[in-house]
Short mmCIF file of C-alpha atoms in Angstrom, two decimals:
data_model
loop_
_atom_site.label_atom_id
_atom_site.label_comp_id
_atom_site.label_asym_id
_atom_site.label_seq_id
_atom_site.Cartn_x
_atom_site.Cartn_y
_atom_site.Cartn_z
CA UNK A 264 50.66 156.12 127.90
CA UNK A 265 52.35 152.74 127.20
CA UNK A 266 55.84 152.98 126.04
CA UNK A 267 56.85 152.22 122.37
CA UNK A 268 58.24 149.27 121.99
CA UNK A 269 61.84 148.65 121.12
CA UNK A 270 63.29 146.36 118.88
CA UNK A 271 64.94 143.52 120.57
CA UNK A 272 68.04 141.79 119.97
CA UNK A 273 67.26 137.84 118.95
CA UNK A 274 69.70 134.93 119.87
CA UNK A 275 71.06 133.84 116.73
CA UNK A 276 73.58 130.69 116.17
CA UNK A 277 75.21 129.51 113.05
CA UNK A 278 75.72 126.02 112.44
CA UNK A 279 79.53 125.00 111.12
CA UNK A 280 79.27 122.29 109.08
CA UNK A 281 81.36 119.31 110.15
CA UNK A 282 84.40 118.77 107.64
CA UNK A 283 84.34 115.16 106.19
CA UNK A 284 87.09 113.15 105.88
CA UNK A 285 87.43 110.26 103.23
CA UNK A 286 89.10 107.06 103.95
CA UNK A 287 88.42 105.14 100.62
CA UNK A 288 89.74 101.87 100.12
CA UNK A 289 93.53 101.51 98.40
CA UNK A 290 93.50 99.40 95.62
CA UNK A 291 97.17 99.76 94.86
CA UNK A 292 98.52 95.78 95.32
CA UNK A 293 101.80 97.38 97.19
CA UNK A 294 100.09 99.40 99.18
CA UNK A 295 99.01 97.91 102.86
CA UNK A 296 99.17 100.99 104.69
CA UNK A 297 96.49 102.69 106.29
CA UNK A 298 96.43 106.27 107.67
CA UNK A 299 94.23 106.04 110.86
CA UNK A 300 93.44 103.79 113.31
CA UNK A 301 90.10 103.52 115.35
CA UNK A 302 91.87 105.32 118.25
CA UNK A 303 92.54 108.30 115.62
CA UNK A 304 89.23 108.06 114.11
CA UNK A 305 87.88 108.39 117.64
CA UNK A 306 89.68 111.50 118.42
CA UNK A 307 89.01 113.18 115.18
CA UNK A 308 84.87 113.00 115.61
CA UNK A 309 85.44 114.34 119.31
CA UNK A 310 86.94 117.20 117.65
CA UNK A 311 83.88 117.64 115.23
CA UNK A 312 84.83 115.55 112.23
CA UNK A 313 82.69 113.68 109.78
CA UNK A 314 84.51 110.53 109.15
CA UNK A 315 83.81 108.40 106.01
CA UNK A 316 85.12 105.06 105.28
CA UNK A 317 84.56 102.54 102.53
CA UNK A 318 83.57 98.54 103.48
CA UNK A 319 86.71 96.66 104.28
CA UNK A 320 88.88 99.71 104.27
CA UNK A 321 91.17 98.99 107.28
CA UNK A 322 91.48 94.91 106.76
CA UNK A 323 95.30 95.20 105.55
CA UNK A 324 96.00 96.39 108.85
CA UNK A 325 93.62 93.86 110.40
CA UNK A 326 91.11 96.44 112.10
CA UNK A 327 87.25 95.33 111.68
CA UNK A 328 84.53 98.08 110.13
CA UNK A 329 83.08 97.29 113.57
CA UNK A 330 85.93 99.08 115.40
CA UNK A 331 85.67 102.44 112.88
CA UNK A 332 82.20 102.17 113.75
CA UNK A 333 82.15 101.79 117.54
CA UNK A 334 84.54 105.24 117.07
CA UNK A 335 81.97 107.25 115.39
CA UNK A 336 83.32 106.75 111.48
CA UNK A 337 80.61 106.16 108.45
CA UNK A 338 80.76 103.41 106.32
CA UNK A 339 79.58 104.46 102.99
CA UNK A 340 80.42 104.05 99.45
CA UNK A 341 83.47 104.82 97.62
CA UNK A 342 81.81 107.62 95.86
CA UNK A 343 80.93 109.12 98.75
CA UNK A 344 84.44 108.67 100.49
CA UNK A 345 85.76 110.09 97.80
CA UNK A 346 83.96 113.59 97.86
CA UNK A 347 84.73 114.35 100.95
CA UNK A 348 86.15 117.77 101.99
CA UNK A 349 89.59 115.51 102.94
CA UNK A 350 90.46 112.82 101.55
CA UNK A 351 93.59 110.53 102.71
CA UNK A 352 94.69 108.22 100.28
CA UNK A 353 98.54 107.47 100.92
CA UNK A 354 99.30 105.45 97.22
CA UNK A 355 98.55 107.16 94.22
CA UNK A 356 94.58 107.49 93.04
CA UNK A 357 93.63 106.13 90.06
CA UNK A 358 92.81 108.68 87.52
CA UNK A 359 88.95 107.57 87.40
CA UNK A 360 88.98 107.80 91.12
CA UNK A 361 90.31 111.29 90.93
CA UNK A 362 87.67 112.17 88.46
CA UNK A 363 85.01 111.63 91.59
CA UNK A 364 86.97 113.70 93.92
CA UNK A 365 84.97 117.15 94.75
CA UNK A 366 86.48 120.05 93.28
CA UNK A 367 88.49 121.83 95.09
CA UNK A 368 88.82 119.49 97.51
CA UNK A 369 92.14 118.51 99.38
CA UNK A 370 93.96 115.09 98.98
CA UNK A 371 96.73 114.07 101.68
CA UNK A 372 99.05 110.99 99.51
CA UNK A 373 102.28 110.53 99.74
CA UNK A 374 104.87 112.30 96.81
CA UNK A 375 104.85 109.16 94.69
CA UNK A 376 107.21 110.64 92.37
CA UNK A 377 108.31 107.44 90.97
CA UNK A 378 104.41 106.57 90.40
CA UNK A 379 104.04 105.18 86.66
CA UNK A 380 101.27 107.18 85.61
CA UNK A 381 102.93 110.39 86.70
CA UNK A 382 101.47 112.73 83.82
CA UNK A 383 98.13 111.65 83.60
CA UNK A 384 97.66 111.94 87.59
CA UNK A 385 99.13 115.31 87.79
CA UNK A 386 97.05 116.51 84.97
CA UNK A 387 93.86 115.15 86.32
CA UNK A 388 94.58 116.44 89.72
CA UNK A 389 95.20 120.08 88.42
CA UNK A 390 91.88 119.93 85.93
CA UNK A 391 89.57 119.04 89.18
CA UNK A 392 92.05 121.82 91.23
CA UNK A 393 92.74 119.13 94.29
CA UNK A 394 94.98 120.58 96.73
CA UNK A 395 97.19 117.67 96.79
CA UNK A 396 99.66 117.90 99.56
CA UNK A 397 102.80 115.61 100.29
CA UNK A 398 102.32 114.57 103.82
CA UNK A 399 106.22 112.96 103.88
CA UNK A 400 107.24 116.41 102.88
CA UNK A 401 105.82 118.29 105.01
CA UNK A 402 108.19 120.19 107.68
CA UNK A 403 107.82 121.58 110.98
CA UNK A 404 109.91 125.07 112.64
CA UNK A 405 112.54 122.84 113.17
CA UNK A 406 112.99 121.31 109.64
CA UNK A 407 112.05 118.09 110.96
CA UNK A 408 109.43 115.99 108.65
CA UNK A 409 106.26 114.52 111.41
CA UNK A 410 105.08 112.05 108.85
CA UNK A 411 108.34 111.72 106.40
CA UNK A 412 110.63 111.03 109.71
CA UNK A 413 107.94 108.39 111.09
CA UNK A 414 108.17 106.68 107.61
CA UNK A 415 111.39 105.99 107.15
CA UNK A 416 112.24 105.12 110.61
CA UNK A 417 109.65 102.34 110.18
CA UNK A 418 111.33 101.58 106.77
CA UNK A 419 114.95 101.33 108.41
CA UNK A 420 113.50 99.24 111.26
CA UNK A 421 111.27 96.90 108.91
CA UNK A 422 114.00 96.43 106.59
CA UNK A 423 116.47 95.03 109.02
CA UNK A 424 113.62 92.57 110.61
CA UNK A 425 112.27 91.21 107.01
CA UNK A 426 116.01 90.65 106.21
CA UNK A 427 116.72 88.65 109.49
CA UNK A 428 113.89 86.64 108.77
CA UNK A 429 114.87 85.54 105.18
CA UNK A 430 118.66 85.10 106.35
CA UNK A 431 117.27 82.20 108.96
CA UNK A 432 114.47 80.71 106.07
CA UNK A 433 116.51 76.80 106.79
CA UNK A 434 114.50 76.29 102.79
CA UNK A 435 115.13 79.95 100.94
CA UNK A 436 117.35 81.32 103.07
CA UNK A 437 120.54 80.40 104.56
CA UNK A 438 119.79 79.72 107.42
CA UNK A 439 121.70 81.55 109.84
CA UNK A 440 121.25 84.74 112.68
CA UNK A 441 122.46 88.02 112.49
CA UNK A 442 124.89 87.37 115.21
CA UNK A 443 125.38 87.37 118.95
CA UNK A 444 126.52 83.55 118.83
CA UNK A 445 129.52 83.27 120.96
CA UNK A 446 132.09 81.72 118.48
CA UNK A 447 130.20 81.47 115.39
CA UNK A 448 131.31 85.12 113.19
CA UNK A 449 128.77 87.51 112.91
CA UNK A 450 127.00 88.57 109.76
CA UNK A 451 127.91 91.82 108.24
CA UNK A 452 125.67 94.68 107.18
CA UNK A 453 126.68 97.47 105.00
CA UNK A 454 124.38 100.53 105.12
CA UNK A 455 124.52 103.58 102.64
CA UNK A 456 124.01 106.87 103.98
CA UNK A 457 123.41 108.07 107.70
CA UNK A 458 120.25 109.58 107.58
CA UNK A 459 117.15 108.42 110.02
CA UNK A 460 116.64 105.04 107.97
CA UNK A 461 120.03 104.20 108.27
CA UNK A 462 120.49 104.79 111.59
CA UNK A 463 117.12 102.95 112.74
CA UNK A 464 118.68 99.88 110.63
CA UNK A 465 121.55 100.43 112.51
CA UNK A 466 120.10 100.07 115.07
CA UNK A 467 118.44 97.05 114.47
CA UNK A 468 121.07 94.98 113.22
CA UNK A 469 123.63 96.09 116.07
CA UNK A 470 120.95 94.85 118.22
CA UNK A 471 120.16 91.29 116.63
CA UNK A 472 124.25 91.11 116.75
CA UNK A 473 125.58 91.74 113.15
CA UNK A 474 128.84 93.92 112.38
CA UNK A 475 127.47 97.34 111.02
CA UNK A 476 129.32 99.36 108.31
CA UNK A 477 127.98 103.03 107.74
CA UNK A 478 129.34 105.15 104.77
CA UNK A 479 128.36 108.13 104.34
CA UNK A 480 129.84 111.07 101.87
CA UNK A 481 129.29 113.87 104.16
CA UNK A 482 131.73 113.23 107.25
CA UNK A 483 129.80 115.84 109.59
CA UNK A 484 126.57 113.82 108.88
CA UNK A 485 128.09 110.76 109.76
CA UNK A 486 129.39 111.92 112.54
CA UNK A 487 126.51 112.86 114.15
CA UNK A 488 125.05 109.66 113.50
CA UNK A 489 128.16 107.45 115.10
CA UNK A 490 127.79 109.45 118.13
CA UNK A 491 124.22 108.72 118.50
CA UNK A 492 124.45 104.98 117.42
CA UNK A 493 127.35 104.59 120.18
CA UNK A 494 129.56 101.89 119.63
CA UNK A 495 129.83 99.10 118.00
CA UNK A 496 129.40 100.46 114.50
CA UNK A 497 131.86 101.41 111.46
CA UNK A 498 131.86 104.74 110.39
CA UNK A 499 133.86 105.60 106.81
CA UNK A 500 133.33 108.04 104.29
CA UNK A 501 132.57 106.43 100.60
CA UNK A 502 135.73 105.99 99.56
CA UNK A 503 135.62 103.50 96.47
CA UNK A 504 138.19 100.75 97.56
CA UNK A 505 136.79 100.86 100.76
CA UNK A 506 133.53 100.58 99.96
CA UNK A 507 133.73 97.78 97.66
CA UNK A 508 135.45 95.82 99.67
CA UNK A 509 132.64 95.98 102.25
CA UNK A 510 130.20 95.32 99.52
CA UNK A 511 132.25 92.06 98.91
CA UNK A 512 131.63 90.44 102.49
CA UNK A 513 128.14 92.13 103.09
CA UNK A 514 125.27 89.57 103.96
CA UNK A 515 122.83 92.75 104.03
CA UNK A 516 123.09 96.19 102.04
CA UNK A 517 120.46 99.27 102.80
CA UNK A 518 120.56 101.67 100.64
CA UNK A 519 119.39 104.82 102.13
CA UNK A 520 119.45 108.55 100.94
CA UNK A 521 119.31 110.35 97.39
CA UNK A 522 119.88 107.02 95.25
CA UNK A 523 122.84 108.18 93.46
CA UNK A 524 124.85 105.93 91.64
CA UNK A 525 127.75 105.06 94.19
CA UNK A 526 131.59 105.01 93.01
CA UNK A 527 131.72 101.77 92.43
CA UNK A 528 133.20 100.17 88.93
CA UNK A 529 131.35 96.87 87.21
CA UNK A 530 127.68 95.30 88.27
CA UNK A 531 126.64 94.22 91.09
CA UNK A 532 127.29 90.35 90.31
CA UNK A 533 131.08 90.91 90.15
CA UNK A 534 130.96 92.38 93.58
CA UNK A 535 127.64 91.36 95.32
CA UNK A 536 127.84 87.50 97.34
CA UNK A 537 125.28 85.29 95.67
CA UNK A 538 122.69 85.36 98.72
CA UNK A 539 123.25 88.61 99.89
CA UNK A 540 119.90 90.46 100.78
CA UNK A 541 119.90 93.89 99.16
CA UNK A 542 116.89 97.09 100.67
CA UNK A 543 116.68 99.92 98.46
CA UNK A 544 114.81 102.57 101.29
CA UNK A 545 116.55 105.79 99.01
CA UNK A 546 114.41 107.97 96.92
CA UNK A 547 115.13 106.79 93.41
CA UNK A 548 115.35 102.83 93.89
CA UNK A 549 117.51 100.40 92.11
CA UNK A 550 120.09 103.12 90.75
CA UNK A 551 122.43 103.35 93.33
CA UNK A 552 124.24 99.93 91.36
CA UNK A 553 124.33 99.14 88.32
CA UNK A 554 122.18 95.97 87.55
CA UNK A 555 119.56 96.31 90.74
CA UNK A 556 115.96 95.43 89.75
CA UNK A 557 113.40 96.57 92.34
CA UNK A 558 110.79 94.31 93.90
CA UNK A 559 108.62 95.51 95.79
CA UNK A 560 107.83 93.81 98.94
CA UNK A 561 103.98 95.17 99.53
CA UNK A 562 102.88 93.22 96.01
CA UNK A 563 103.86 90.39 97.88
CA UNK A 564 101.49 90.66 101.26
CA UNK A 565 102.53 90.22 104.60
CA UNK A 566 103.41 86.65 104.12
CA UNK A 567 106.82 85.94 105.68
CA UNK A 568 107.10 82.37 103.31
CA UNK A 569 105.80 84.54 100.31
CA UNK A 570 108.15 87.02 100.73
CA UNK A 571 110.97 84.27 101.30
CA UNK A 572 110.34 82.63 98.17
CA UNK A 573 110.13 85.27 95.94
CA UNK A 574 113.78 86.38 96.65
CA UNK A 575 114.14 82.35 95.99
CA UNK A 576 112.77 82.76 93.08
CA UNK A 577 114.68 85.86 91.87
CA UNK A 578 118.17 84.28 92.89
CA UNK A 579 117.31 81.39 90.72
CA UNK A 580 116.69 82.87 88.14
CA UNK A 581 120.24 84.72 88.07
CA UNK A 582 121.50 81.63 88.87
CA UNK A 583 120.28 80.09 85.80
CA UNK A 584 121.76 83.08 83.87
CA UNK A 585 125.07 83.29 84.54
CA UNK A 586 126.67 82.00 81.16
CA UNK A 587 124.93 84.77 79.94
CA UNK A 588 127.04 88.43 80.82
CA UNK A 589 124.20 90.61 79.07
CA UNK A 590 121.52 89.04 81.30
CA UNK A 591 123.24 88.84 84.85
CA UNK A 592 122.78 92.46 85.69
CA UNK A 593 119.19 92.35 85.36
CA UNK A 594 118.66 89.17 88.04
CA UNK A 595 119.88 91.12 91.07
CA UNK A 596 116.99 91.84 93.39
CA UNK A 597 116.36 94.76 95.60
CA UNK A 598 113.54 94.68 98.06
CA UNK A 599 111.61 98.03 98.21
CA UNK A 600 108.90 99.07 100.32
CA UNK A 601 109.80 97.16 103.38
CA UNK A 602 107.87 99.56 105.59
CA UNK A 603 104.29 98.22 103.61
CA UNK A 604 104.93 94.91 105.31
CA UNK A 605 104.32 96.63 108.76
CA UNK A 606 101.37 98.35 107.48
CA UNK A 607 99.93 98.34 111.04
CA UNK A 608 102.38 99.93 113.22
CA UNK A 609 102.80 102.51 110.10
CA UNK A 610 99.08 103.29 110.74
CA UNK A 611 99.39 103.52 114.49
CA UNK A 612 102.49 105.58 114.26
CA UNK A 613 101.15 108.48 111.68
CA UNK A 614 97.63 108.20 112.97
CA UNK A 615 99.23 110.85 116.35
CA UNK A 616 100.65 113.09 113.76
CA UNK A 617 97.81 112.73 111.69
CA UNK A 618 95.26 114.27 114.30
CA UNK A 619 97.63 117.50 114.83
CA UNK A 620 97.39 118.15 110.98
CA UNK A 621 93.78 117.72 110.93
CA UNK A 622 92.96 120.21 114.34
CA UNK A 623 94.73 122.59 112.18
CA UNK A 624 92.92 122.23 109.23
CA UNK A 625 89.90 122.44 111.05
CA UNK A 626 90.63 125.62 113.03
CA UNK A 627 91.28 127.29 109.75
CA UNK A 628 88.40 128.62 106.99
CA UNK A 629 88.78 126.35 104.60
CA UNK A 630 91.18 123.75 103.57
CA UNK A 631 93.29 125.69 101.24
CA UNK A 632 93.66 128.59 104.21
CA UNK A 633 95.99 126.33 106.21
CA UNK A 634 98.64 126.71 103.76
CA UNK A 635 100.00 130.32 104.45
CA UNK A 636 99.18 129.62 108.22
CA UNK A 637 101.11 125.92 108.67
CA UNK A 638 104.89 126.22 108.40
CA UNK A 639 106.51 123.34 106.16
CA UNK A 640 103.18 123.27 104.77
CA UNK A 641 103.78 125.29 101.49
CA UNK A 642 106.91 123.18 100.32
CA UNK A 643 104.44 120.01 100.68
CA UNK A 644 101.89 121.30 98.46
CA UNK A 645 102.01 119.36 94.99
CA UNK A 646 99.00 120.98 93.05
CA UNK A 647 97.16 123.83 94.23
CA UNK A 648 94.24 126.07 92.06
CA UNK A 649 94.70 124.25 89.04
CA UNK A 650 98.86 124.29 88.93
CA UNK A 651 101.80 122.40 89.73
CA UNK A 652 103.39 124.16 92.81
CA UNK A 653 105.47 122.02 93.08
CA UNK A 654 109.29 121.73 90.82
CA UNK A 655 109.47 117.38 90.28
CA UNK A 656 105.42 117.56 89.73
CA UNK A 657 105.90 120.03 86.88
CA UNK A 658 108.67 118.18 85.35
CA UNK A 659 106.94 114.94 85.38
CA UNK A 660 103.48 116.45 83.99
CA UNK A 661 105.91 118.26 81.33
CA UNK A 662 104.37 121.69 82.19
CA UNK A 663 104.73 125.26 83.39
CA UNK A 664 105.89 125.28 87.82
CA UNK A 665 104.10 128.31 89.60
CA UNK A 666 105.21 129.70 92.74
CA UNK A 667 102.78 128.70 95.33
CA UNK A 668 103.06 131.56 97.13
CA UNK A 669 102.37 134.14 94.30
CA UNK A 670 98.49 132.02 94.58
CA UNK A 671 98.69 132.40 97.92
CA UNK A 672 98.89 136.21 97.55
CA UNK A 673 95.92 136.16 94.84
CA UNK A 674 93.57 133.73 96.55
#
């Protein structure tokens, strides 16, 4: 008698389907940065990602569709960039861009709180319910910020190296070095703050030879910082007479920190030299003095001469206006945005820290289930499920903040 046969136990697989990643095109004019590399893009499709990229994406950081290509990327169209699962966009979307993006999907930008569209972005991003996370707010175990640290390290460094090169313009410029000229003085430069853009302009101009000042309300902070600049550098607490009289002689002020509005009595054209070269890098430009206009330095390319002769340009024009009082405060330039003029060792710098973020995204189910599981992660999150999460993205879309965390719990 044959035996009855048994059901058997068939092989079966599932197929995961390969998260896409959008690279579209930024058509922001001050915006040259780029988030990934070939190298990056590379390492991301080894680890199973679909990587989209629109025509010409990568040119202001002078990498060729050839090389995305050769590293396993897509080029497609900006639609289809901009449905992806994950899109990274570092400058603020236009609101007919974020109309295209797939519901639900998640958007990696930079805060932009200062963007001039604030409202109607915000709004638009919670009625298509992007998870729209802050990638230079985002903190680790340690309280340290991967991408935000990266950032303005490049932004203290660029700063100092844009302003050396304008000091020595023979035509726009005056014409001189930072220092390290055996008898000829030095040039001074007065940074606000002690935070990890100061320092890294420190930095800088102690190595091209200048006299550094640092001031710095918060004398533990600065501290910290003197010891780990060494010597060489000028540590004082922002005492008003003190600080104006550094103002007085600077060549170079940075600006770094909160932006608020130092202790410092008239405008900046009573105090500031003529020539002097003045970086905003804080988080609320051009209100740390009264009568500072921000330009920013990424509508202007990556054009040294360009660059040169727009601060020319903006000189002259306060120049021209000094028999007028009412006017004068509003000729004073400072440059913003310095780190856009390196756009390409910004890319090569974030594009590391860029692949950790992602191999946790993709070991998770789901882009929105990295957020209870990431640490630093939640704080970052601007809009999530159709609300603003986040306090300064409320206020600016003028409505109701949620806790992200009592989502969290219901999602």
């Amino acid at each position: 008698m044959l035996p009855t046969p048994l059901e058997a136990p068939v092989e079966t697989a599932t197929r995961q389907r390969r998260a896409s990643i959008g690279l579209p095109k930024c058509l922001n004019r001050s915006e040259k940065r780029f988030p990934l590399t070939p190298e990056a893009v590379a390492a991301l499709t080894r680890h199973g990602f679909s990587v989209l990229f629109e025509e010409g994406a990568a040119d202001s950081i002078h990498y060729s569709d050839a090389a995305y290509l050769k590293a396993g990327a897509r080029r497609v169209g900006r639609l289809e960039t901009l449905q992806a699962d994950i899109v990274i966009h570092l400058a603020p979307l236009a609101v007919a861009d974020i109309r295209l993006l797939r519901r639900g999907a998640l958007l990696l930008s930079l805060a932009n709180f200062t963007r001039g569209n604030a409202k109607e972005v915000i709004l638009e991003l919670m009625h298509r319910r992007i998870i729209n996370i802050a990638i230079d707010l985002i903190r680790d175990d340690a309280g340290n910020r991967p991408f935000g640290d990266i950032l303005s390290e490049i932004n203290g460094r660029s700063a100092l190296t844009l302003a050396a090169a304008m000091l020595a313009d023979p035509v726009n410029g005056k014409g001189i070095l930072l220092g390290g000229i055996a008898g000829v003085i030095p040039c001074e430069v007065t940074i606000i703050g002690s935070c990890l853009a100061a320092c890294a302009a420190a930095r800088s101009a102690l190595g091209l030879g200048a006299m550094v000042r640092l001031f710095d309300d918060d004398v533990y902070r600065l501290r910290t910082a003197l010891r780990q600049l060494g010597g060489g550098v000028i540590g004082s607490s922002i005492h008003p007479h003190a600080l104006e009289n550094a103002l007085r002689s600077a060549d170079i002020l940075v600006i770094t920190g909160e932006g608020n509005q130092l202790p410092v009595e008239g405008n900046v054209d009573c105090i500031l030299k003529r020539k002097v070269l003045v970086f905003d890098l804080s988080d609320h430009p051009g209100t740390a003095l009264r009568g500072l206009v921000p330009v920013d330095l990424g509508e202007f390319g990556q054009d040294a001469d360009l660059r040169a002769s727009a601060y020319a340009l903006l000189n002259d024009r306060m120049a021209a206006s000094a028999d007028d009082p009412a006017a004068r405060p509003l000729r004073r330039p400072c440059f913003v945005n310095s780190g856009s003029a390196v756009p390409r060792t910004t890319a090569m710098a974030l594009s590391d820290t860029f692949i950790t973020l992602l191999n946790h995204i993709s070991s998770c189910e789901g882009t929105g289930a990295i957020l209870p599981l990431t640490p630093g992660l939640q704080e970052a999150t601007l809009t999530f499920m159709g609300k603003a999460v986040n306090t300064e993205v409320a206020r600016l879309a003028e409505v109701r903040h949620t806790d992200i965390r009592i989502l969290l719990s219901l999602s």
